[in-house]
Structure formats: C-alpha cells, structure tokens
GROMACS .gro file of C-alpha atoms in nm:
model
   52
    1UNK     CA    1  -2.480   7.891  -0.544
    2UNK     CA    2  -2.267   7.755  -0.260
    3UNK     CA    3  -2.181   8.108  -0.148
    4UNK     CA    4  -2.550   8.196  -0.123
    5UNK     CA    5  -2.617   7.883   0.084
    6UNK     CA    6  -2.327   7.963   0.319
    7UNK     CA    7  -2.452   8.321   0.359
    8UNK     CA    8  -2.802   8.195   0.436
    9UNK     CA    9  -2.702   7.907   0.666
   10UNK     CA   10  -2.432   8.080   0.870
   11UNK     CA   11  -2.573   8.429   0.879
   12UNK     CA   12  -2.356   8.740   0.885
   13UNK     CA   13  -2.043   8.551   0.990
   14UNK     CA   14  -2.074   8.300   0.706
   15UNK     CA   15  -1.845   8.487   0.471
   16UNK     CA   16  -1.568   8.508   0.732
   17UNK     CA   17  -1.595   8.139   0.823
   18UNK     CA   18  -1.604   8.035   0.459
   19UNK     CA   19  -1.298   8.241   0.373
   20UNK     CA   20  -1.114   8.119   0.683
   21UNK     CA   21  -1.184   7.754   0.599
   22UNK     CA   22  -1.083   7.793   0.235
   23UNK     CA   23  -0.761   7.968   0.335
   24UNK     CA   24  -0.662   7.702   0.593
   25UNK     CA   25  -0.833   7.403   0.433
   26UNK     CA   26  -0.530   7.171   0.430
   27UNK     CA   27  -0.433   7.211   0.799
   28UNK     CA   28  -0.794   7.187   0.915
   29UNK     CA   29  -0.860   6.870   0.715
   30UNK     CA   30  -0.530   6.720   0.831
   31UNK     CA   31  -0.626   6.784   1.193
   32UNK     CA   32  -0.970   6.627   1.149
   33UNK     CA   33  -0.826   6.316   0.983
   34UNK     CA   34  -0.555   6.285   1.252
   35UNK     CA   35  -0.814   6.300   1.532
   36UNK     CA   36  -1.031   6.040   1.356
   37UNK     CA   37  -0.736   5.803   1.307
   38UNK     CA   38  -0.627   5.849   1.669
   39UNK     CA   39  -0.976   5.770   1.798
   40UNK     CA   40  -1.001   5.470   1.568
   41UNK     CA   41  -0.676   5.315   1.687
   42UNK     CA   42  -0.704   5.413   2.052
   43UNK     CA   43  -1.044   5.243   2.068
   44UNK     CA   44  -0.896   4.919   1.934
   45UNK     CA   45  -0.613   4.926   2.188
   46UNK     CA   46  -0.861   4.964   2.475
   47UNK     CA   47  -1.064   4.667   2.352
   48UNK     CA   48  -0.750   4.452   2.318
   49UNK     CA   49  -0.637   4.547   2.668
   50UNK     CA   50  -0.975   4.452   2.814
   51UNK     CA   51  -0.981   4.110   2.647
   52UNK     CA   52  -0.627   4.016   2.760
   0.00000   0.00000   0.00000
C-alpha cells in the first residue's frame, strides 16, 4: 500500500527516491536530527546574547 502511494505521489522517480531513502535511512535521519538540534540550540544562544 505504501509503495503504491509513493509511486502515485512522486511519479516516475518515486521508486528511485524510495529505494535511496530506505538504503541510506540512518545517515539521512541522523543529519536531519543534527540540523534540528543545532538550530534549537543556536537560537537559544542568540536570545541569551541579546538579553545580556
């Protein structure tokens, strides 16, 4: 069912993108979490610097 949705939503390149993501799922998710954590903490540092 998910494969059919990916094929429909992403068109002809959906199979390639799905396979690529599943193959490199751990590094991609690690990168996304690292960027989110960086933005979270860098935003707090900017606010602290402005208040001091």
